[in-house]
Short mmCIF file of C-alpha atoms in Angstrom, two decimals:
data_model
loop_
_atom_site.label_atom_id
_atom_site.label_comp_id
_atom_site.label_asym_id
_atom_site.label_seq_id
_atom_site.Cartn_x
_atom_site.Cartn_y
_atom_site.Cartn_z
CA MET V 200 -128.91 -9.54 -75.34
CA LYS V 201 -127.14 -7.17 -73.02
CA TYR V 202 -128.86 -6.18 -70.33
CA ASP V 203 -129.10 -5.93 -66.56
CA LEU V 204 -131.74 -6.10 -63.73
CA LYS V 205 -130.26 -2.75 -61.78
CA GLU V 206 -133.10 -0.60 -63.20
CA TYR V 207 -135.79 -3.33 -62.68
CA LYS V 208 -134.73 -3.77 -58.96
CA GLN V 209 -134.53 0.08 -58.39
CA LEU V 210 -138.02 0.44 -59.15
CA LEU V 211 -139.03 -2.89 -57.10
CA SER V 212 -137.30 -1.47 -54.23
CA ILE V 213 -139.97 1.22 -54.05
CA PRO V 214 -142.82 0.42 -51.99
CA SER V 215 -145.52 2.23 -54.30
CA VAL V 216 -148.78 0.45 -52.45
CA THR V 217 -151.54 2.77 -53.28
CA ALA V 218 -153.43 1.02 -50.74
CA TYR V 219 -151.27 2.76 -47.88
CA GLY V 220 -152.23 6.24 -48.81
CA LYS V 221 -148.64 7.54 -48.44
CA LYS V 222 -147.74 9.96 -50.69
CA GLU V 223 -143.80 9.97 -50.54
CA PRO V 224 -143.27 6.24 -52.36
CA MET V 225 -145.76 6.75 -54.84
CA THR V 226 -144.05 10.39 -55.85
CA LYS V 227 -140.60 8.63 -55.76
CA ALA V 228 -141.64 5.89 -57.75
CA ALA V 229 -143.42 8.13 -60.52
CA GLY V 230 -139.81 10.48 -60.26
CA TYR V 231 -138.02 7.25 -61.02
CA ILE V 232 -139.80 6.53 -64.27
CA LYS V 233 -139.60 9.96 -65.53
CA LYS V 234 -136.18 9.67 -65.04
CA LEU V 235 -135.70 6.16 -67.10
CA PHE V 236 -137.45 7.93 -70.34
CA ASN V 237 -135.57 11.33 -69.87
CA GLN V 238 -132.30 9.17 -70.17
CA ILE V 239 -133.24 7.56 -73.29
CA GLY V 240 -134.72 10.92 -75.17
CA PHE V 241 -138.50 10.45 -74.33
CA LYS V 242 -140.36 13.40 -74.22
CA VAL V 243 -142.34 12.98 -70.94
CA PHE V 244 -145.33 14.71 -69.54
CA SER V 245 -147.29 13.80 -66.06
CA ARG V 246 -150.27 14.84 -64.40
CA ALA V 247 -151.54 14.04 -60.69
CA ILE V 248 -155.32 13.92 -61.27
CA LYS V 249 -157.33 12.62 -57.92
CA GLY V 250 -154.36 10.93 -56.39
CA ASN V 251 -150.71 9.73 -57.97
CA GLU V 252 -149.34 10.92 -61.29
CA ILE V 253 -150.22 9.43 -64.37
CA ILE V 254 -147.14 9.60 -67.01
CA LEU V 255 -146.86 9.65 -70.74
CA ALA V 256 -143.96 9.26 -72.38
CA GLU V 257 -143.31 9.43 -76.08
CA LYS V 258 -140.78 9.24 -79.17
CA MET V 259 -141.92 10.03 -82.55
CA VAL V 260 -140.02 8.72 -85.57
CA SER V 261 -142.35 9.85 -87.96
CA PRO V 262 -146.08 10.26 -88.39
CA ALA V 263 -146.19 8.22 -91.14
CA ARG V 264 -144.89 5.15 -89.04
CA PRO V 265 -147.03 2.78 -86.70
CA THR V 266 -147.47 3.80 -83.46
CA ILE V 267 -147.58 1.53 -80.33
CA LEU V 268 -149.25 2.63 -77.21
CA PHE V 269 -148.15 0.89 -73.84
CA TYR V 270 -150.17 1.47 -70.85
CA ASN V 271 -148.63 -0.15 -67.52
CA HIS V 272 -148.79 1.06 -63.93
CA TYR V 273 -146.27 1.53 -61.28
CA ASP V 274 -148.52 0.86 -58.27
CA VAL V 275 -149.02 -2.24 -56.42
CA GLN V 276 -150.78 -4.78 -54.32
CA PRO V 277 -149.79 -4.67 -50.42
CA PRO V 278 -147.56 -7.55 -49.54
CA GLU V 279 -149.42 -8.66 -46.70
CA PRO V 280 -148.99 -11.38 -45.21
CA LEU V 281 -145.31 -10.52 -44.72
CA SER V 282 -144.86 -13.47 -42.78
CA GLU V 283 -145.60 -15.61 -45.96
CA TRP V 284 -142.86 -14.13 -48.12
CA VAL V 285 -139.55 -15.93 -48.72
CA PHE V 286 -137.76 -13.02 -49.16
CA PRO V 287 -138.38 -9.32 -48.63
CA PRO V 288 -141.48 -8.18 -50.89
CA PHE V 289 -139.58 -4.77 -51.95
CA GLY V 290 -136.07 -5.19 -53.89
CA GLY V 291 -136.15 -7.77 -55.75
CA THR V 292 -133.88 -11.24 -54.85
CA VAL V 293 -133.00 -13.84 -57.58
CA CYS V 294 -132.87 -17.17 -56.45
CA GLY V 295 -133.40 -20.56 -58.90
CA GLY V 296 -133.93 -18.37 -62.12
CA LYS V 297 -136.36 -16.59 -60.60
CA LEU V 298 -136.97 -12.89 -59.28
CA TYR V 299 -139.41 -12.42 -56.34
CA ALA V 300 -140.63 -9.33 -55.61
CA ARG V 301 -144.21 -7.51 -55.17
CA GLY V 302 -144.57 -6.10 -58.71
CA ALA V 303 -142.11 -8.20 -60.20
CA GLU V 304 -144.56 -9.24 -62.68
CA ASP V 305 -147.74 -6.99 -61.98
CA ASN V 306 -146.81 -4.38 -63.20
CA LYS V 307 -143.69 -3.63 -62.94
CA GLY V 308 -141.95 -6.73 -64.46
CA ASN V 309 -143.91 -6.06 -67.58
CA PHE V 310 -143.40 -2.21 -67.64
CA MET V 311 -139.65 -2.88 -67.58
CA ALA V 312 -139.59 -5.64 -70.11
CA ARG V 313 -140.81 -3.26 -72.72
CA PHE V 314 -139.03 -0.29 -71.59
CA THR V 315 -135.94 -2.24 -71.72
CA ALA V 316 -136.56 -3.52 -75.24
CA VAL V 317 -137.07 0.38 -76.39
CA LYS V 318 -133.99 1.47 -74.78
CA LEU V 319 -131.98 -1.45 -76.05
CA LEU V 320 -133.29 -0.38 -79.82
CA GLY V 321 -131.82 3.34 -79.27
CA ALA V 322 -131.13 5.10 -82.44
CA ARG V 323 -132.51 2.05 -84.26
CA LEU V 324 -136.19 2.25 -83.15
CA PRO V 325 -138.34 2.21 -86.24
CA ILE V 326 -141.57 3.30 -85.32
CA ASN V 327 -143.46 5.56 -82.61
CA ILE V 328 -143.85 4.62 -79.25
CA LYS V 329 -146.25 5.97 -76.30
CA PHE V 330 -146.18 4.80 -72.87
CA ILE V 331 -148.84 5.76 -70.29
CA VAL V 332 -147.88 4.66 -66.92
CA ASP V 333 -150.40 4.87 -64.48
CA GLY V 334 -150.29 5.34 -60.75
CA ALA V 335 -153.42 4.12 -58.98
CA GLU V 336 -154.33 1.07 -61.18
CA GLU V 337 -155.01 -1.12 -58.10
CA ALA V 338 -157.16 1.56 -56.58
CA GLY V 339 -159.57 1.78 -59.61
CA SER V 340 -157.65 4.70 -61.52
CA PRO V 341 -159.75 7.24 -60.31
CA GLY V 342 -158.02 9.96 -62.43
CA LEU V 343 -157.11 8.00 -65.66
CA ALA V 344 -160.85 8.98 -67.34
CA GLU V 345 -160.38 12.64 -66.74
CA PHE V 346 -156.45 12.32 -68.00
CA ILE V 347 -157.46 10.58 -71.18
CA ALA V 348 -160.57 12.88 -71.78
CA THR V 349 -158.35 15.90 -71.42
CA TYR V 350 -155.07 14.73 -73.10
CA ARG V 351 -157.10 12.39 -75.76
CA HIS V 352 -154.92 14.04 -78.52
CA LYS V 353 -151.79 12.56 -77.16
CA LEU V 354 -152.67 9.11 -77.32
CA ALA V 355 -153.09 8.68 -81.22
CA ALA V 356 -151.86 5.18 -81.80
CA ASP V 357 -152.53 2.40 -84.16
CA PHE V 358 -152.86 -0.04 -81.21
CA CYS V 359 -152.54 -0.75 -77.69
CA ILE V 360 -150.20 -3.29 -75.63
CA TRP V 361 -152.12 -3.85 -72.54
CA GLU V 362 -150.73 -3.90 -68.91
CA CYS V 363 -150.35 -7.72 -68.40
CA GLY V 364 -150.31 -11.42 -70.28
CA GLY V 365 -147.71 -14.18 -70.22
CA ARG V 366 -147.45 -18.08 -71.02
CA LYS V 367 -148.93 -21.25 -70.64
CA ASP V 368 -146.89 -23.77 -68.52
CA ASP V 369 -145.75 -25.40 -71.79
CA GLY V 370 -144.57 -22.26 -73.04
CA THR V 371 -147.22 -21.24 -75.40
CA PRO V 372 -147.42 -17.24 -75.54
CA MET V 373 -150.87 -16.04 -74.95
CA ILE V 374 -152.49 -12.68 -76.08
CA LEU V 375 -155.63 -11.44 -74.56
CA LEU V 376 -158.21 -9.26 -76.74
CA GLY V 377 -160.37 -7.92 -73.27
CA CYS V 378 -160.91 -8.21 -69.88
CA LYS V 379 -164.10 -8.43 -67.60
CA GLY V 380 -165.30 -5.09 -65.78
CA ILE V 381 -165.45 -5.21 -62.12
CA CYS V 382 -167.81 -3.35 -59.30
CA TYR V 383 -165.74 -3.49 -55.76
CA ALA V 384 -167.57 -2.67 -52.71
CA GLU V 385 -166.90 -2.42 -48.97
CA LEU V 386 -170.26 -3.68 -46.82
CA ALA V 387 -170.22 -2.54 -43.01
CA VAL V 388 -172.36 -2.99 -40.19
CA GLN V 389 -172.23 -0.78 -36.76
CA GLY V 390 -173.49 -2.21 -33.58
CA ALA V 391 -172.79 -1.11 -29.95
CA GLN V 392 -170.38 1.48 -29.22
CA GLU V 393 -167.44 -0.96 -28.16
CA ASP V 394 -166.72 -4.51 -27.96
CA LEU V 395 -168.75 -6.43 -25.35
CA HIS V 396 -168.19 -9.62 -23.44
CA SER V 397 -169.79 -12.60 -25.63
CA SER V 398 -172.36 -12.89 -22.96
CA LYS V 399 -174.26 -9.84 -24.08
CA GLY V 400 -174.81 -12.01 -27.25
CA ALA V 401 -178.00 -13.23 -26.16
CA VAL V 402 -179.40 -9.87 -25.93
CA VAL V 403 -177.44 -7.59 -28.34
CA PRO V 404 -177.44 -7.40 -31.88
CA ASN V 405 -174.18 -9.20 -33.27
CA PRO V 406 -172.98 -7.02 -36.36
CA ALA V 407 -171.18 -10.06 -37.65
CA TRP V 408 -174.20 -12.16 -37.59
CA ARG V 409 -176.01 -9.23 -39.30
CA LEU V 410 -173.42 -9.00 -42.26
CA ALA V 411 -173.17 -12.69 -42.53
CA TRP V 412 -177.01 -12.71 -43.17
CA ALA V 413 -177.01 -10.33 -45.55
CA LEU V 414 -174.13 -11.74 -47.70
CA ASN V 415 -175.76 -15.16 -47.57
CA THR V 416 -179.09 -13.27 -49.59
CA LEU V 417 -176.28 -12.33 -52.43
CA LYS V 418 -175.82 -15.69 -53.97
CA ASP V 419 -177.27 -19.00 -53.39
CA LYS V 420 -175.80 -22.63 -53.43
CA PHE V 421 -175.74 -22.84 -57.38
CA GLU V 422 -173.77 -19.54 -57.61
CA ARG V 423 -176.59 -17.68 -58.98
CA ILE V 424 -176.55 -13.89 -57.89
CA ARG V 425 -179.41 -13.28 -56.55
CA ILE V 426 -179.73 -9.42 -57.16
CA SER V 427 -182.83 -8.49 -58.86
CA GLY V 428 -181.91 -7.31 -62.26
CA PHE V 429 -178.22 -8.27 -61.86
CA TYR V 430 -178.01 -10.59 -65.32
CA ASP V 431 -180.51 -8.00 -67.13
CA ASN V 432 -177.50 -6.52 -69.29
CA VAL V 433 -175.32 -9.49 -69.65
CA ARG V 434 -174.56 -10.33 -73.40
CA ASN V 435 -174.78 -13.94 -74.54
CA PRO V 436 -171.80 -14.96 -76.49
CA SER V 437 -171.86 -15.38 -79.89
CA ALA V 438 -170.84 -18.41 -81.81
CA ASP V 439 -167.40 -16.89 -82.70
CA ASP V 440 -167.15 -16.33 -78.84
CA MET V 441 -167.59 -19.78 -78.47
CA ALA V 442 -165.58 -21.35 -80.63
CA ALA V 443 -162.74 -19.15 -79.10
CA LEU V 444 -163.22 -21.45 -76.17
CA LYS V 445 -160.34 -23.87 -76.71
CA PRO V 446 -159.41 -26.71 -74.05
CA ALA V 447 -155.75 -25.25 -74.12
CA LEU V 448 -157.02 -22.12 -72.52
CA PHE V 449 -157.30 -23.42 -69.08
CA GLU V 450 -155.89 -26.65 -68.09
CA GLY V 451 -158.30 -27.78 -65.43
CA SER V 452 -156.78 -30.88 -63.93
CA PRO V 453 -152.89 -29.84 -63.62
CA TYR V 454 -154.45 -26.25 -62.41
CA LEU V 455 -156.39 -28.11 -59.50
CA LYS V 456 -153.81 -30.04 -58.79
CA LYS V 457 -151.53 -27.37 -57.95
CA LEU V 458 -154.17 -25.52 -55.92
CA GLY V 459 -154.72 -29.00 -53.87
CA LEU V 460 -158.29 -28.92 -55.13
CA LYS V 461 -160.52 -31.64 -56.29
CA ASN V 462 -162.99 -29.75 -58.30
CA PHE V 463 -164.03 -26.33 -59.59
CA VAL V 464 -167.41 -24.79 -58.42
CA LEU V 465 -170.36 -27.15 -59.04
CA ASN V 466 -167.82 -29.72 -60.22
CA LEU V 467 -167.92 -27.75 -63.84
CA LYS V 468 -165.61 -29.18 -66.76
CA GLY V 469 -164.96 -28.52 -70.44
CA ARG V 470 -166.61 -25.74 -72.31
CA VAL V 471 -169.23 -25.26 -69.75
CA LEU V 472 -166.55 -24.13 -67.16
CA LEU V 473 -164.65 -22.04 -69.91
CA LYS V 474 -167.88 -20.48 -70.59
CA LYS V 475 -168.51 -19.52 -66.96
CA TYR V 476 -164.81 -18.56 -66.47
CA TYR V 477 -164.69 -15.98 -69.48
CA TYR V 478 -168.19 -15.14 -70.32
CA GLN V 479 -170.01 -15.06 -67.30
CA PRO V 480 -170.07 -12.65 -64.04
CA ALA V 481 -169.52 -13.70 -60.71
CA LEU V 482 -169.76 -12.52 -57.18
CA ASN V 483 -166.65 -12.75 -54.66
CA ILE V 484 -165.92 -12.16 -51.16
CA ASN V 485 -162.39 -11.02 -50.68
CA GLY V 486 -162.07 -10.57 -46.93
CA LEU V 487 -164.13 -10.56 -43.64
CA THR V 488 -163.49 -8.51 -40.42
CA ALA V 489 -165.36 -8.60 -37.08
CA GLY V 490 -164.00 -8.94 -33.64
CA TYR V 491 -161.06 -10.82 -32.11
CA GLN V 492 -159.00 -12.58 -34.79
CA GLY V 493 -155.65 -13.16 -32.91
CA THR V 494 -153.91 -16.12 -31.13
CA GLY V 495 -156.09 -17.90 -28.32
CA HIS V 496 -159.37 -17.35 -27.02
CA LYS V 497 -161.12 -14.02 -26.49
CA THR V 498 -165.20 -14.30 -25.88
CA VAL V 499 -166.26 -10.79 -27.51
CA LEU V 500 -169.26 -9.51 -28.84
CA PRO V 501 -167.65 -7.44 -31.90
CA LYS V 502 -168.96 -3.56 -32.04
CA ALA V 503 -168.58 -3.60 -35.76
CA ALA V 504 -168.27 -6.11 -39.32
CA SER V 505 -167.50 -5.33 -42.53
CA ALA V 506 -166.90 -7.52 -45.61
CA LYS V 507 -164.91 -6.59 -48.82
CA ILE V 508 -166.70 -8.01 -51.88
CA ASP V 509 -166.04 -7.68 -55.76
CA PHE V 510 -168.65 -8.30 -58.64
CA ARG V 511 -166.78 -9.30 -62.28
CA LEU V 512 -168.60 -8.31 -65.01
CA VAL V 513 -169.58 -9.02 -68.81
CA PRO V 514 -170.39 -7.28 -71.77
CA ASP V 515 -172.61 -5.01 -71.03
CA GLN V 516 -172.88 -4.78 -67.72
CA GLN V 517 -171.91 -1.32 -65.83
CA PRO V 518 -170.08 -0.99 -62.49
CA ASP V 519 -172.72 2.05 -61.31
CA GLU V 520 -175.69 -0.12 -62.35
CA ILE V 521 -174.61 -3.02 -60.50
CA LEU V 522 -173.99 -0.87 -57.33
CA ARG V 523 -177.41 0.54 -57.47
CA LYS V 524 -178.72 -2.81 -57.87
CA LEU V 525 -176.91 -4.13 -54.87
CA ARG V 526 -178.42 -1.11 -52.36
CA ARG V 527 -182.01 -1.81 -53.45
CA HIS V 528 -181.20 -5.35 -53.13
CA LEU V 529 -180.08 -5.09 -49.23
CA ASP V 530 -183.06 -2.82 -48.74
CA ARG V 531 -185.45 -5.18 -50.02
CA GLU V 532 -183.95 -8.01 -48.06
CA GLY V 533 -184.35 -5.95 -44.63
CA PHE V 534 -180.48 -4.80 -44.56
CA ARG V 535 -180.68 -1.04 -44.63
CA ASP V 536 -178.45 -0.79 -41.46
CA VAL V 537 -175.41 -2.40 -43.96
CA LYS V 538 -173.84 0.46 -44.94
CA ILE V 539 -171.43 0.45 -48.85
CA LEU V 540 -168.71 2.57 -47.53
CA SER V 541 -166.81 2.64 -50.79
CA SER V 542 -166.73 1.49 -54.08
CA HIS V 543 -165.06 1.83 -57.68
CA GLY V 544 -165.21 -0.05 -60.78
CA TYR V 545 -164.44 -0.51 -64.50
CA PRO V 546 -167.02 -1.65 -67.14
CA PRO V 547 -165.77 -4.67 -69.19
CA ALA V 548 -163.75 -4.05 -72.48
CA ARG V 549 -163.55 -6.20 -75.91
CA THR V 550 -161.48 -5.61 -78.44
CA ARG V 551 -163.37 -6.50 -81.83
CA LEU V 552 -161.72 -8.84 -84.31
CA GLU V 553 -162.40 -6.87 -87.25
CA ASP V 554 -159.96 -4.33 -85.13
CA ALA V 555 -157.55 -6.43 -84.38
CA ARG V 556 -156.90 -8.46 -87.60
CA PRO V 557 -154.72 -6.02 -88.99
CA TRP V 558 -151.93 -5.88 -86.18
CA LEU V 559 -152.60 -9.83 -85.04
CA LYS V 560 -150.51 -11.47 -87.95
CA ALA V 561 -147.41 -9.30 -86.37
CA LEU V 562 -147.95 -10.28 -83.10
CA ASP V 563 -148.17 -13.59 -84.06
CA GLU V 564 -145.35 -13.38 -85.81
CA ALA V 565 -143.08 -11.91 -83.73
CA ALA V 566 -144.25 -14.69 -80.92
CA GLY V 567 -143.19 -17.41 -83.44
CA ARG V 568 -139.58 -16.02 -83.70
CA VAL V 569 -139.13 -15.74 -79.99
CA TYR V 570 -141.27 -18.64 -78.29
CA HIS V 571 -141.46 -20.91 -81.66
CA LYS V 572 -145.17 -21.46 -80.82
CA ARG V 573 -147.93 -19.59 -82.28
CA LEU V 574 -150.17 -17.01 -80.20
CA LEU V 575 -152.92 -18.78 -78.30
CA VAL V 576 -156.09 -16.03 -78.16
CA GLU V 577 -157.68 -15.40 -74.85
CA PRO V 578 -160.73 -13.92 -75.80
CA MET V 579 -161.65 -11.98 -72.42
CA MET V 580 -159.34 -11.96 -69.49
CA PRO V 581 -161.09 -12.69 -66.45
CA ALA V 582 -159.53 -10.13 -64.38
CA SER V 583 -160.35 -6.46 -64.55
CA GLY V 584 -158.66 -3.02 -65.48
CA PRO V 585 -159.36 0.10 -67.19
CA MET V 586 -159.02 -1.25 -70.66
CA TYR V 587 -162.83 0.10 -71.92
CA LEU V 588 -161.06 3.67 -71.78
CA PHE V 589 -158.43 2.66 -74.31
CA THR V 590 -160.98 0.55 -76.53
CA ARG V 591 -163.25 3.48 -76.88
CA LEU V 592 -160.57 5.54 -78.27
CA MET V 593 -160.14 5.70 -81.84
CA ALA V 594 -157.17 4.35 -83.89
CA LYS V 595 -155.08 6.26 -86.28
CA GLY V 596 -156.77 4.21 -89.40
CA GLY V 597 -160.04 4.31 -88.06
CA GLY V 598 -162.18 2.34 -85.95
CA HIS V 599 -161.97 1.78 -82.15
CA LEU V 600 -158.31 1.24 -80.63
CA PRO V 601 -157.50 -2.41 -80.82
CA CYS V 602 -155.98 -3.64 -77.06
CA PHE V 603 -153.65 -6.51 -77.26
CA GLY V 604 -152.55 -8.12 -73.63
CA ILE V 605 -149.19 -9.53 -73.80
CA GLY V 606 -146.61 -10.17 -70.74
CA ILE V 607 -143.75 -11.86 -68.84
CA GLY V 608 -146.03 -13.64 -66.18
CA TYR V 609 -147.32 -17.36 -65.97
CA SER V 610 -149.54 -19.40 -64.08
CA GLY V 611 -147.68 -19.67 -60.81
CA SER V 612 -146.63 -15.90 -60.51
CA ARG V 613 -148.73 -15.60 -57.48
CA ILE V 614 -149.56 -11.72 -58.60
CA HIS V 615 -151.42 -10.30 -55.61
CA ALA V 616 -150.15 -12.92 -53.28
CA PRO V 617 -147.18 -13.12 -51.33
CA ASN V 618 -143.88 -14.67 -53.22
CA GLU V 619 -144.66 -12.95 -56.75
CA HIS V 620 -142.27 -13.92 -59.05
CA ILE V 621 -141.33 -14.15 -62.70
CA TYR V 622 -138.71 -16.45 -64.43
CA LEU V 623 -135.75 -14.59 -65.61
CA SER V 624 -136.02 -16.28 -68.88
CA ASP V 625 -139.66 -15.10 -69.22
CA TYR V 626 -138.28 -11.70 -68.76
CA GLU V 627 -135.78 -12.16 -71.29
CA ARG V 628 -138.28 -13.35 -73.64
CA GLY V 629 -140.61 -10.36 -73.16
CA ILE V 630 -137.94 -7.94 -74.06
CA LYS V 631 -136.99 -9.92 -77.09
CA TYR V 632 -140.77 -10.27 -78.17
CA VAL V 633 -141.38 -6.62 -77.98
CA THR V 634 -137.92 -5.95 -79.95
CA ALA V 635 -139.19 -8.34 -82.66
CA LEU V 636 -142.76 -6.75 -83.01
CA ILE V 637 -141.03 -3.36 -83.29
CA GLU V 638 -138.94 -4.56 -85.57
CA LEU V 639 -141.51 -6.06 -87.94
CA LEU V 640 -143.70 -3.17 -87.85
CA GLY V 641 -140.89 -1.18 -89.03
CA ARG V 642 -140.81 -3.53 -91.88
CA MET V 643 -144.37 -2.82 -92.99
#
């Protein structure tokens, strides 16, 4: 297979971090992706809705042939803390058979593996290919719902290949059929107009304490979320759902050892652990900010405190509903002063097996050719994304659009963390996998 990393590295060199709010790198990344598609003869269409550009590119061979819709995004997470990176986060450094960069896996690497497969097929492309490349997935894709509602007619496909996926440490390729939803929120407490000497803490309210007390009301020590009505719409997993929970999905002991931990929450193991991971909602504190956090001592009473939190949701919870219940909970607990400054979210999404079956055979056969192993089906990705917008679309042949997550990552890829990377061997297998899938579909 003849390919180089030049285009991949060029895309990785662009610091397209949505969280920074800088327009120039986002425009540059979108422009580069459109250039790549133009060079291989794809028809390119883009619109900026509520922020960064969303790109739609397609090459239609024949309406009678199968159509794959690929969903990816070109924005990335912030690279901080920069001091923990072994190599510069933007550019793509190859070392020890790995490529290091922010976005190496999530999601520029997955995009480039798919794009490269299509590029290498060239005139031999036997089916219809569409790409939708989001510019703000890491910020909640604020314009994607409107884009899809407006241009739904352009998105007709037989199935969608979702942004991410990967392999297990033993090389077994995985495919995901859904993802949890998310409700993200930033909580804030304002105190005095300025930081004060900590001696004033005897009589002046400390916003850091207020925030800590408020957070303490959200979840108990048994991991039960205490917001009234939080679990009302949780759909219990079916017998088929539980049967899909295979021990191979989550290697407990090796993963704990890799993390330097002795046990999971509540010392959970086996199917109980898997059920919580895949089918139950969760609440996480992402970050806390208050007062002085530099080197050495500074006795200060901070003027403000804030926390970033997220709820991971399962069918049939909705982020707007959870946000309303969070506000009511804080008010009832006496924390009307705790403000919710910002929020965004996605509902959860699942691909139904009856919609998935017609295409799973081809996906599995292609995986066998490249990985020499059967696909391991992951019923629900514990992370989140706007998949619900796609599973609600109608497929060309009827029924809801199936979404399948495949990709080039592995458990140690460190997405969203310093030193994100992929193995170059996984990148090459990712290209071969997509190529094999397209060739198989071309014979259908």
